[in-house]
Coordinates of C-alpha atoms in Angstrom, one line a residue:
M1 CA 12.3 50.2 39.9
A2 CA 13.0 48.4 43.4
A3 CA 9.8 46.9 43.7
G4 CA 9.8 45.5 40.1
G5 CA 13.6 44.2 40.8
F6 CA 12.2 42.6 43.8
C7 CA 9.4 40.9 42.1
L8 CA 11.7 39.7 39.4
C9 CA 14.3 38.4 41.9
S10 CA 11.3 36.9 43.9
L11 CA 10.2 35.1 40.7
V12 CA 14.0 33.7 39.7
R13 CA 14.3 32.3 43.5
L14 CA 10.9 30.6 43.2
L15 CA 11.8 28.9 39.8
C16 CA 15.3 27.8 41.2
S17 CA 13.7 26.4 44.3
L18 CA 11.1 24.3 41.9
F19 CA 13.9 23.4 39.6
I20 CA 15.4 20.7 41.7
P21 CA 12.4 19.0 43.0
G22 CA 11.2 19.1 39.4
L23 CA 14.1 17.4 38.1
F24 CA 14.0 14.7 40.7
L25 CA 10.3 14.1 40.0
S26 CA 10.9 14.0 36.3
G27 CA 13.6 11.6 36.7
A28 CA 11.6 9.4 39.1
L29 CA 8.8 9.4 36.6
C30 CA 11.0 8.3 33.7
L31 CA 12.4 5.7 36.1
C32 CA 9.0 4.3 37.0
L33 CA 8.0 4.3 33.4
V34 CA 11.1 2.3 32.3
V35 CA 10.3 -0.2 35.2
V36 CA 7.0 -0.7 33.8
L37 CA 8.0 -1.2 30.5
W38 CA 10.5 -3.8 31.5
G39 CA 8.0 -5.6 33.5
I40 CA 5.7 -5.7 30.7
R41 CA 8.5 -6.9 28.4
L42 CA 9.2 -9.7 30.9
W43 CA 5.7 -10.6 31.2
L44 CA 5.1 -10.9 27.5
H45 CA 8.2 -13.0 27.2
Q46 CA 7.2 -15.6 29.9
R47 CA 3.4 -15.4 28.3
K48 CA 5.0 -16.2 24.9
N49 CA 7.1 -19.2 26.6
Q50 CA 4.0 -20.7 28.2
L51 CA 1.7 -20.7 25.1
A52 CA 4.4 -22.0 23.1
S53 CA 3.9 -25.2 21.0
T54 CA 6.3 -27.8 20.1
G55 CA 6.9 -29.4 16.5
K56 CA 6.9 -33.1 15.6
D57 CA 10.6 -32.9 16.3
G58 CA 10.0 -32.0 19.9
K59 CA 11.4 -28.5 19.3
R60 CA 9.5 -25.0 19.9
Q61 CA 7.8 -24.1 17.0
L62 CA 8.7 -20.5 15.9
V63 CA 5.9 -17.9 15.5
V64 CA 5.7 -15.9 12.5
A65 CA 3.0 -13.1 12.5
F66 CA 2.1 -10.6 9.8
F67 CA 0.1 -7.4 10.5
H68 CA -2.2 -7.0 8.0
P69 CA -5.6 -5.3 9.3
Y70 CA -7.1 -5.4 5.7
C71 CA -6.0 -8.9 4.6
N72 CA -9.2 -9.4 2.8
A73 CA -9.2 -6.3 0.8
G74 CA -8.4 -7.9 -2.4
G75 CA -5.6 -5.3 -3.6
G76 CA -1.8 -5.8 -4.6
G77 CA -0.9 -5.3 -0.9
E78 CA -2.9 -8.2 0.0
R79 CA -1.3 -10.4 -2.9
V80 CA 2.2 -9.5 -1.5
L81 CA 1.0 -11.0 1.9
W82 CA -0.2 -14.2 0.6
C83 CA 2.6 -14.8 -1.4
A84 CA 5.1 -13.8 1.6
I85 CA 3.4 -16.4 3.7
R86 CA 3.3 -19.1 0.7
A87 CA 7.1 -18.7 0.2
L88 CA 7.8 -18.8 3.7
Q89 CA 5.7 -21.8 4.3
K90 CA 7.6 -23.8 1.7
K91 CA 11.0 -23.1 3.4
Y92 CA 10.3 -23.1 7.1
K93 CA 7.6 -25.5 7.1
D94 CA 7.6 -26.1 10.8
A95 CA 6.6 -22.6 11.6
I96 CA 3.2 -21.6 13.0
Y97 CA 2.0 -18.6 10.7
V98 CA -0.4 -15.8 12.1
V99 CA -2.1 -13.0 10.3
Y100 CA -3.5 -10.2 12.4
T101 CA -6.6 -8.7 10.7
G102 CA -9.6 -6.6 11.6
D103 CA -11.9 -8.4 9.2
K104 CA -14.5 -9.6 11.7
D105 CA -17.2 -10.1 9.5
V106 CA -15.5 -13.1 7.7
T107 CA -14.2 -16.6 8.9
G108 CA -10.3 -17.5 8.4
E109 CA -11.4 -20.3 5.8
Q110 CA -13.3 -17.5 3.8
I111 CA -10.3 -15.3 3.9
V112 CA -8.0 -18.0 2.7
E113 CA -10.5 -18.8 -0.2
S114 CA -11.0 -15.3 -1.2
A115 CA -7.0 -15.3 -1.7
F116 CA -7.3 -18.2 -3.8
R117 CA -10.3 -16.9 -5.8
R118 CA -8.9 -13.4 -6.3
F119 CA -5.3 -14.1 -6.6
N120 CA -4.9 -17.8 -7.5
I121 CA -2.7 -18.2 -4.4
K122 CA -3.1 -21.7 -2.6
L123 CA -1.2 -21.9 0.8
T124 CA 0.6 -25.2 1.4
H125 CA -0.2 -25.0 5.1
P126 CA -3.0 -23.7 7.7
V127 CA -2.7 -20.1 8.9
K128 CA -4.2 -18.7 12.2
F129 CA -5.9 -15.6 12.1
V130 CA -6.1 -13.1 15.2
F131 CA -9.1 -11.1 14.7
L132 CA -8.7 -7.4 16.1
E133 CA -11.8 -5.5 17.4
K134 CA -10.0 -1.7 17.2
R135 CA -9.4 -1.7 13.6
Y136 CA -11.7 1.4 13.4
L137 CA -8.5 3.3 15.0
V138 CA -6.6 3.3 11.7
E139 CA -9.6 4.3 9.6
A140 CA -8.9 7.8 8.1
S141 CA -12.2 8.9 8.7
L142 CA -11.8 8.9 12.3
Y143 CA -9.1 11.5 11.9
P144 CA -10.5 14.6 9.6
H145 CA -7.5 16.5 10.8
F146 CA -4.1 15.3 11.5
T147 CA -4.9 12.1 9.8
L148 CA -1.4 10.9 9.6
L149 CA -0.7 11.4 13.3
G150 CA -4.1 9.9 14.3
Q151 CA -3.7 6.9 12.2
S152 CA -0.1 6.3 13.5
L153 CA -1.1 6.6 17.0
G154 CA -4.3 4.4 16.2
S155 CA -1.8 1.7 14.7
V156 CA 0.1 1.6 18.1
L157 CA -3.0 0.8 20.0
L158 CA -4.2 -1.7 17.3
G159 CA -0.5 -3.1 17.5
W160 CA -1.1 -3.4 21.4
E161 CA -4.3 -5.6 21.2
A162 CA -2.5 -7.8 18.6
L163 CA 0.4 -8.1 21.0
M164 CA -2.0 -8.9 23.7
K165 CA -3.5 -11.6 21.8
C166 CA -0.3 -13.1 20.4
V167 CA 3.2 -12.5 20.9
P168 CA 5.1 -13.8 18.0
D169 CA 9.0 -14.7 17.6
V170 CA 9.2 -12.9 14.3
Y171 CA 6.9 -9.9 13.5
I172 CA 6.4 -8.7 9.7
D173 CA 4.5 -5.3 9.1
S174 CA 3.1 -5.9 5.6
M175 CA 0.9 -3.0 5.4
G176 CA 2.8 0.1 6.2
Y177 CA 2.0 0.9 10.2
A178 CA 5.7 1.6 11.1
F179 CA 4.8 2.8 14.4
T180 CA 4.1 -0.7 15.4
L181 CA 7.6 -1.9 15.0
P182 CA 9.1 -0.7 18.1
L183 CA 6.3 -2.0 20.3
F184 CA 6.8 -5.3 19.0
K185 CA 10.8 -5.3 19.0
Y186 CA 11.2 -3.6 22.5
L187 CA 8.2 -5.1 24.3
G188 CA 7.3 -8.3 22.3
S189 CA 11.1 -9.1 22.2
C190 CA 10.4 -9.8 18.5
R191 CA 12.5 -10.0 15.3
V192 CA 10.9 -7.3 13.4
G193 CA 10.7 -6.9 9.8
C194 CA 8.5 -4.7 7.3
Y195 CA 7.4 -4.5 3.6
V196 CA 7.0 -1.0 2.5
H197 CA 4.4 -0.5 -0.2
Y198 CA 4.3 3.2 0.1
P199 CA 5.9 5.6 2.6
T200 CA 3.4 7.2 5.3
I201 CA 5.1 10.4 4.6
S202 CA 7.5 11.2 1.7
T203 CA 9.4 14.1 0.4
D204 CA 7.4 14.4 -2.3
M205 CA 4.5 15.5 0.0
L206 CA 6.6 17.8 1.9
S207 CA 7.3 19.6 -1.4
V208 CA 3.4 19.5 -2.3
V209 CA 2.8 21.5 1.0
R210 CA 5.8 23.7 0.6
S211 CA 4.7 24.7 -2.8
Q212 CA 1.1 25.1 -1.8
N213 CA -0.4 22.4 -4.3
A214 CA -3.7 21.2 -3.9
R215 CA -3.8 17.1 -3.9
F216 CA -6.1 14.6 -2.2
N217 CA -3.9 14.9 0.7
N218 CA -3.7 18.7 1.0
A219 CA -6.8 20.7 1.1
A220 CA -7.5 23.7 -0.8
F221 CA -8.4 26.1 1.9
I222 CA -4.7 25.1 3.5
T223 CA -3.0 25.7 0.0
R224 CA -4.9 29.4 0.0
N225 CA -3.5 30.2 3.4
P226 CA 0.0 30.8 3.7
L227 CA 0.1 30.6 7.6
L228 CA -1.8 27.3 7.5
S229 CA 0.6 26.0 4.9
K230 CA 3.6 27.1 7.1
L231 CA 1.9 25.0 10.1
K232 CA 1.3 22.1 8.1
L233 CA 5.1 21.9 6.9
V234 CA 6.2 22.3 10.4
Y235 CA 3.7 19.2 11.2
Y236 CA 4.8 17.1 8.4
Y237 CA 8.5 17.9 9.1
M238 CA 8.2 16.9 12.9
F239 CA 6.0 13.7 11.7
A240 CA 8.6 12.7 9.3
F241 CA 11.3 12.6 11.9
V242 CA 9.4 10.6 14.2
Y243 CA 8.3 8.3 11.3
G244 CA 12.0 8.0 10.5
L245 CA 13.0 6.9 14.0
V246 CA 10.3 4.2 14.3
G247 CA 11.0 2.8 11.0
S248 CA 14.9 2.5 11.3
R249 CA 14.2 0.1 14.4
S250 CA 13.2 -2.7 11.9
D251 CA 15.7 -5.4 11.7
V252 CA 14.8 -6.0 7.8
I253 CA 13.4 -3.5 5.5
M254 CA 11.8 -4.3 2.1
V255 CA 10.7 -1.7 -0.3
N256 CA 8.5 -2.4 -3.3
S257 CA 10.2 0.0 -6.2
S258 CA 13.0 2.4 -6.8
W259 CA 10.8 5.2 -6.1
T260 CA 10.0 3.9 -2.4
L261 CA 13.6 3.0 -1.8
K262 CA 14.6 6.4 -2.6
H263 CA 12.1 8.2 0.0
I264 CA 12.8 5.3 2.7
L265 CA 16.6 5.7 2.5
S266 CA 16.0 9.4 2.8
L267 CA 13.7 9.2 5.9
W268 CA 14.8 6.0 7.8
R269 CA 18.6 6.3 7.0
A270 CA 18.9 2.4 7.4
G271 CA 20.4 1.4 4.0
A272 CA 22.4 -1.7 5.6
C273 CA 19.3 -3.3 6.1
T274 CA 17.0 -2.2 3.2
S275 CA 16.5 -3.8 -0.1
V276 CA 14.1 -3.7 -2.9
V277 CA 11.9 -6.7 -3.5
Y278 CA 9.6 -6.1 -6.6
P279 CA 5.9 -7.2 -5.5
P280 CA 4.6 -10.7 -6.8
C281 CA 2.7 -10.3 -10.0
D282 CA 0.8 -13.2 -11.5
V283 CA 2.5 -12.8 -14.6
Q284 CA 2.4 -16.4 -16.1
T285 CA -1.5 -16.7 -15.6
F286 CA -1.8 -13.4 -17.6
L287 CA 0.8 -14.6 -20.3
D288 CA -1.0 -17.6 -20.8
I289 CA -3.8 -15.5 -22.4
P290 CA -3.1 -16.0 -26.2
L291 CA -1.7 -12.9 -27.7
H292 CA -3.0 -12.3 -31.2
E293 CA -3.8 -9.7 -33.5
E294 CA -6.9 -7.8 -32.9
K295 CA -10.1 -9.0 -34.1
S296 CA -12.0 -6.4 -36.3
T297 CA -14.9 -5.2 -33.9
T298 CA -17.1 -2.3 -33.3
E299 CA -16.6 -2.0 -29.8
Y300 CA -13.2 -1.2 -28.0
F301 CA -12.3 -1.7 -24.1
I302 CA -10.2 0.2 -22.1
V303 CA -9.8 -1.1 -18.5
S304 CA -8.7 0.4 -15.3
L305 CA -7.3 -1.9 -12.5
G306 CA -6.7 -0.6 -8.9
Q307 CA -8.6 -0.4 -5.5
F308 CA -11.3 2.5 -5.3
R309 CA -8.9 4.7 -3.1
P310 CA -8.6 8.3 -3.2
E311 CA -5.0 8.2 -4.3
K312 CA -5.8 6.2 -7.4
D313 CA -7.3 9.2 -8.9
H314 CA -10.3 7.5 -10.5
P315 CA -12.0 11.0 -11.4
L316 CA -9.1 11.7 -13.6
Q317 CA -9.7 8.7 -15.6
I318 CA -13.4 9.6 -16.1
R319 CA -12.7 13.0 -16.9
A320 CA -9.9 12.3 -19.4
F321 CA -12.1 9.5 -21.1
A322 CA -15.1 12.0 -21.4
K323 CA -12.7 14.6 -22.9
F324 CA -11.5 12.1 -25.4
L325 CA -15.2 11.0 -26.3
E326 CA -15.8 14.5 -26.7
K327 CA -12.9 15.2 -29.1
T328 CA -12.9 11.8 -30.9
A329 CA -13.6 11.9 -34.6
L330 CA -14.8 8.3 -34.6
G331 CA -18.2 7.2 -35.3
Q332 CA -20.8 6.6 -32.7
Q333 CA -20.6 2.8 -33.1
S334 CA -16.8 2.5 -32.7
L335 CA -16.6 4.4 -29.4
P336 CA -14.8 2.7 -26.6
K337 CA -16.3 1.6 -23.2
L338 CA -14.4 2.1 -19.9
I339 CA -14.3 -0.4 -17.4
L340 CA -13.4 0.5 -14.0
I341 CA -12.0 -2.7 -11.8
G342 CA -11.3 -2.6 -8.3
G343 CA -11.8 -3.7 -4.7
C344 CA -13.6 -2.0 -1.9
R345 CA -12.4 -2.5 1.6
N346 CA -15.0 -0.5 3.5
Q347 CA -18.3 1.8 3.2
Q348 CA -15.9 4.7 2.3
D349 CA -14.7 3.1 -0.6
E350 CA -18.4 2.0 -1.7
Q351 CA -19.4 5.7 -1.1
R352 CA -16.3 6.6 -3.3
V353 CA -17.7 4.3 -6.2
N354 CA -21.1 5.8 -5.7
R355 CA -19.5 9.4 -6.3
L356 CA -17.8 8.3 -9.4
K357 CA -20.9 6.9 -11.0
K358 CA -22.5 10.3 -10.4
L359 CA -19.5 12.0 -12.0
C360 CA -20.1 9.9 -15.0
E361 CA -23.7 11.0 -15.1
E362 CA -22.7 14.8 -14.6
L363 CA -20.3 14.2 -17.6
G364 CA -22.7 12.2 -19.7
V365 CA -20.6 9.1 -20.2
D366 CA -22.6 6.9 -17.8
K367 CA -23.7 4.6 -20.7
K368 CA -20.0 4.1 -21.6
V369 CA -18.6 3.5 -18.2
E370 CA -18.7 0.4 -16.2
F371 CA -18.0 -0.7 -12.5
K372 CA -16.8 -4.0 -11.4
V373 CA -16.3 -4.3 -7.7
N374 CA -14.5 -7.2 -6.1
I375 CA -15.0 -9.5 -9.0
P376 CA -13.5 -13.0 -9.2
F377 CA -10.1 -13.5 -10.6
E378 CA -11.5 -15.4 -13.8
E379 CA -13.6 -12.3 -14.6
L380 CA -10.7 -10.2 -14.4
K381 CA -8.7 -12.2 -16.6
K382 CA -11.4 -12.1 -19.2
Y383 CA -11.8 -8.1 -19.1
L384 CA -7.9 -8.0 -19.4
A385 CA -7.9 -10.3 -22.5
D386 CA -10.6 -8.2 -24.2
A387 CA -9.1 -4.9 -23.8
I388 CA -6.9 -2.9 -26.0
I389 CA -5.6 -0.1 -23.3
G390 CA -5.0 -0.5 -19.5
L391 CA -5.5 2.8 -17.7
H392 CA -3.7 4.0 -14.4
T393 CA -3.6 7.6 -13.2
M394 CA -2.1 7.5 -9.6
W395 CA 0.3 10.1 -9.1
N396 CA 3.5 8.6 -7.6
E397 CA 2.3 5.4 -7.6
H398 CA 4.7 3.3 -5.4
F399 CA 4.8 0.4 -7.6
G400 CA 1.6 -0.9 -9.6
I401 CA 1.0 -4.5 -9.7
G402 CA -2.2 -3.7 -11.8
I403 CA 0.0 -2.2 -14.4
V404 CA 2.2 -5.2 -14.8
E405 CA -0.8 -7.4 -15.0
C406 CA -2.4 -5.4 -17.7
M407 CA 1.0 -5.6 -19.5
A408 CA 1.1 -9.2 -19.3
A409 CA -2.3 -9.7 -20.3
G410 CA -1.6 -7.8 -23.6
T411 CA -3.2 -4.5 -22.9
I412 CA -1.4 -1.4 -23.9
I413 CA -0.6 0.3 -20.7
L414 CA -1.3 4.1 -20.4
A415 CA 0.2 5.1 -16.7
H416 CA 1.1 8.2 -14.7
N417 CA 4.4 9.8 -15.5
S418 CA 5.6 9.5 -12.2
G419 CA 6.7 6.8 -9.2
G420 CA 7.2 3.1 -10.1
P421 CA 5.3 3.3 -13.4
K422 CA 8.1 5.8 -14.5
L423 CA 11.2 4.3 -12.9
D424 CA 10.5 0.6 -13.0
I425 CA 7.8 -0.7 -15.0
V426 CA 7.0 1.5 -18.3
V427 CA 10.7 1.4 -19.2
P428 CA 12.1 0.7 -22.9
Y429 CA 12.7 -3.2 -23.4
E430 CA 15.9 -3.7 -25.3
G431 CA 15.3 -0.5 -26.7
H432 CA 11.6 -1.0 -27.4
I433 CA 8.6 0.9 -26.4
T434 CA 6.4 -1.0 -23.7
G435 CA 3.9 1.6 -22.9
F436 CA 2.9 5.1 -22.6
L437 CA 2.8 7.8 -20.0
A438 CA 0.7 10.8 -19.2
E439 CA 0.4 13.6 -16.5
N440 CA -3.0 15.4 -16.9
E441 CA -6.6 15.2 -18.5
D442 CA -5.4 16.4 -21.9
D443 CA -2.4 14.0 -22.0
Y444 CA -4.5 11.1 -21.1
S445 CA -7.2 12.1 -23.8
E446 CA -4.7 12.6 -26.6
T447 CA -2.7 9.4 -25.6
I448 CA -5.8 7.5 -25.7
A449 CA -6.6 8.7 -29.2
Q450 CA -3.0 8.3 -30.4
I451 CA -3.1 4.5 -29.3
L452 CA -6.4 3.9 -30.9
S453 CA -5.0 5.5 -34.0
L454 CA -2.3 3.1 -34.4
S455 CA -2.4 0.0 -36.8
S456 CA -3.1 -3.3 -35.2
E457 CA 0.2 -4.3 -36.3
K458 CA 2.2 -1.5 -34.3
R459 CA 0.0 -2.1 -31.2
L460 CA 0.8 -5.8 -31.4
E461 CA 4.5 -5.0 -31.4
I462 CA 4.0 -2.9 -28.3
R463 CA 2.0 -5.6 -26.5
Q464 CA 4.7 -8.2 -27.4
N465 CA 7.6 -5.9 -26.1
A466 CA 5.6 -5.1 -22.8
R467 CA 5.0 -8.9 -22.3
Q468 CA 8.5 -9.8 -22.5
S469 CA 9.7 -7.1 -20.1
V470 CA 7.6 -8.3 -17.3
N471 CA 9.1 -11.5 -16.4
R472 CA 11.3 -9.8 -13.8
F473 CA 8.1 -9.3 -11.7
A474 CA 7.0 -12.8 -11.6
D475 CA 6.1 -14.8 -8.6
Q476 CA 9.2 -16.9 -8.7
E477 CA 11.4 -13.7 -8.6
F478 CA 9.7 -12.2 -5.5
E479 CA 10.0 -15.4 -3.8
V480 CA 13.9 -15.6 -4.3
A481 CA 14.4 -11.9 -3.3
F482 CA 11.9 -12.1 -0.5
L483 CA 13.3 -15.2 1.2
L484 CA 16.8 -13.8 1.0
S485 CA 15.8 -10.5 2.6
V486 CA 14.0 -12.0 5.5
E487 CA 16.6 -14.8 6.2
Q488 CA 18.2 -13.2 9.1
L489 CA 14.9 -12.9 11.0
F490 CA 15.1 -16.7 11.2
K491 CA 18.7 -17.1 12.3

């Protein structure tokens, strides 16, 4: 006992003797880190002043930078980017506008031309592009495990590369990389804002893991193991806490829907600087498509509009369509055709399209399903003009620009009964129905049959209601709300 007590006392004395030196060492390291970070901040500030340009009035030009590593992807997020830049160029004409992008395989001129071709958006002034070499650091494929953490830390390194190449006065993250916000605010001395399309983590994701449900971001082998589920839940809670800290550093926070607002307020707790700014939808271009009674035809078109990403759940569309074809009593000549329209950002998306094609072959519907990848805007308009149904299947879609475009073009929308479609878009207009919602394969297949069984007069009435309801999502409405939100970044 004496020997045991002696050993214990010796251990306590040893720990006490190490505590004070360890405390001083930790303090010294923290002080060194603060000095280094402050030195970097001063160096970046000096560099920004040295590289500053002067405008025609002799004053220093403001540099406004958007962080959008996939600015040439062609999705709804990219439309927000170009509309935001166009709106700012109209109001702050003397500023210099910069886009940080990882699209090294194209030139800046090609990117601007692509924005015009895909979105019908023409900028009033030139844009400078800062091409980033390390975009692979934010690719999900690089992190088979702990993907959220890996991509977030990768975005910090990518943000550091961006900061080293150009130090702006105003920094706006327009793609959801919240971990870059403190970097530009505290080291770059920037006024920072962000437009949140979809929270990196949400309370819904926490509930999915807690209830052990399998989703595209919650593998089946984890849901089957209670211990792994609990460990993932702890990891998610810790990540959500840090995500809230970095996100709340933003001076201006814009969210794209009521659903996103709810989650960002819960996680970031920065209600004073948070507002809903609905994304810009090219409503007028689609409203210009004549709306008339359906022509008698032997072929119907169902159109799906959305990037080929896993969360869009294209397999659900294909399976529901196959189930509809299997159950329908229509004659063979009257069976509809499904047209999947979307953009591919990278090789992973292209591989996903190939897997979807194989799924069509397995279900025996490959002759009735067509894929249209990265098509021009005019071709997109033609497909929407000819379609009867617009299909959308993403669970908890944050907003759904494609849904609005389908409704404006005159298709009858069938979207998932969750998120933005449920709360903001496919809602009654002056008490009248504007579209349909569904949740699973059976719901979708049955609702497709229900829509096609309606009289052409009833479908026309629904299409008219939908068209009248989408004016609140027009480009002009976005410009007013966006400029009002970011105004304090330019004071």
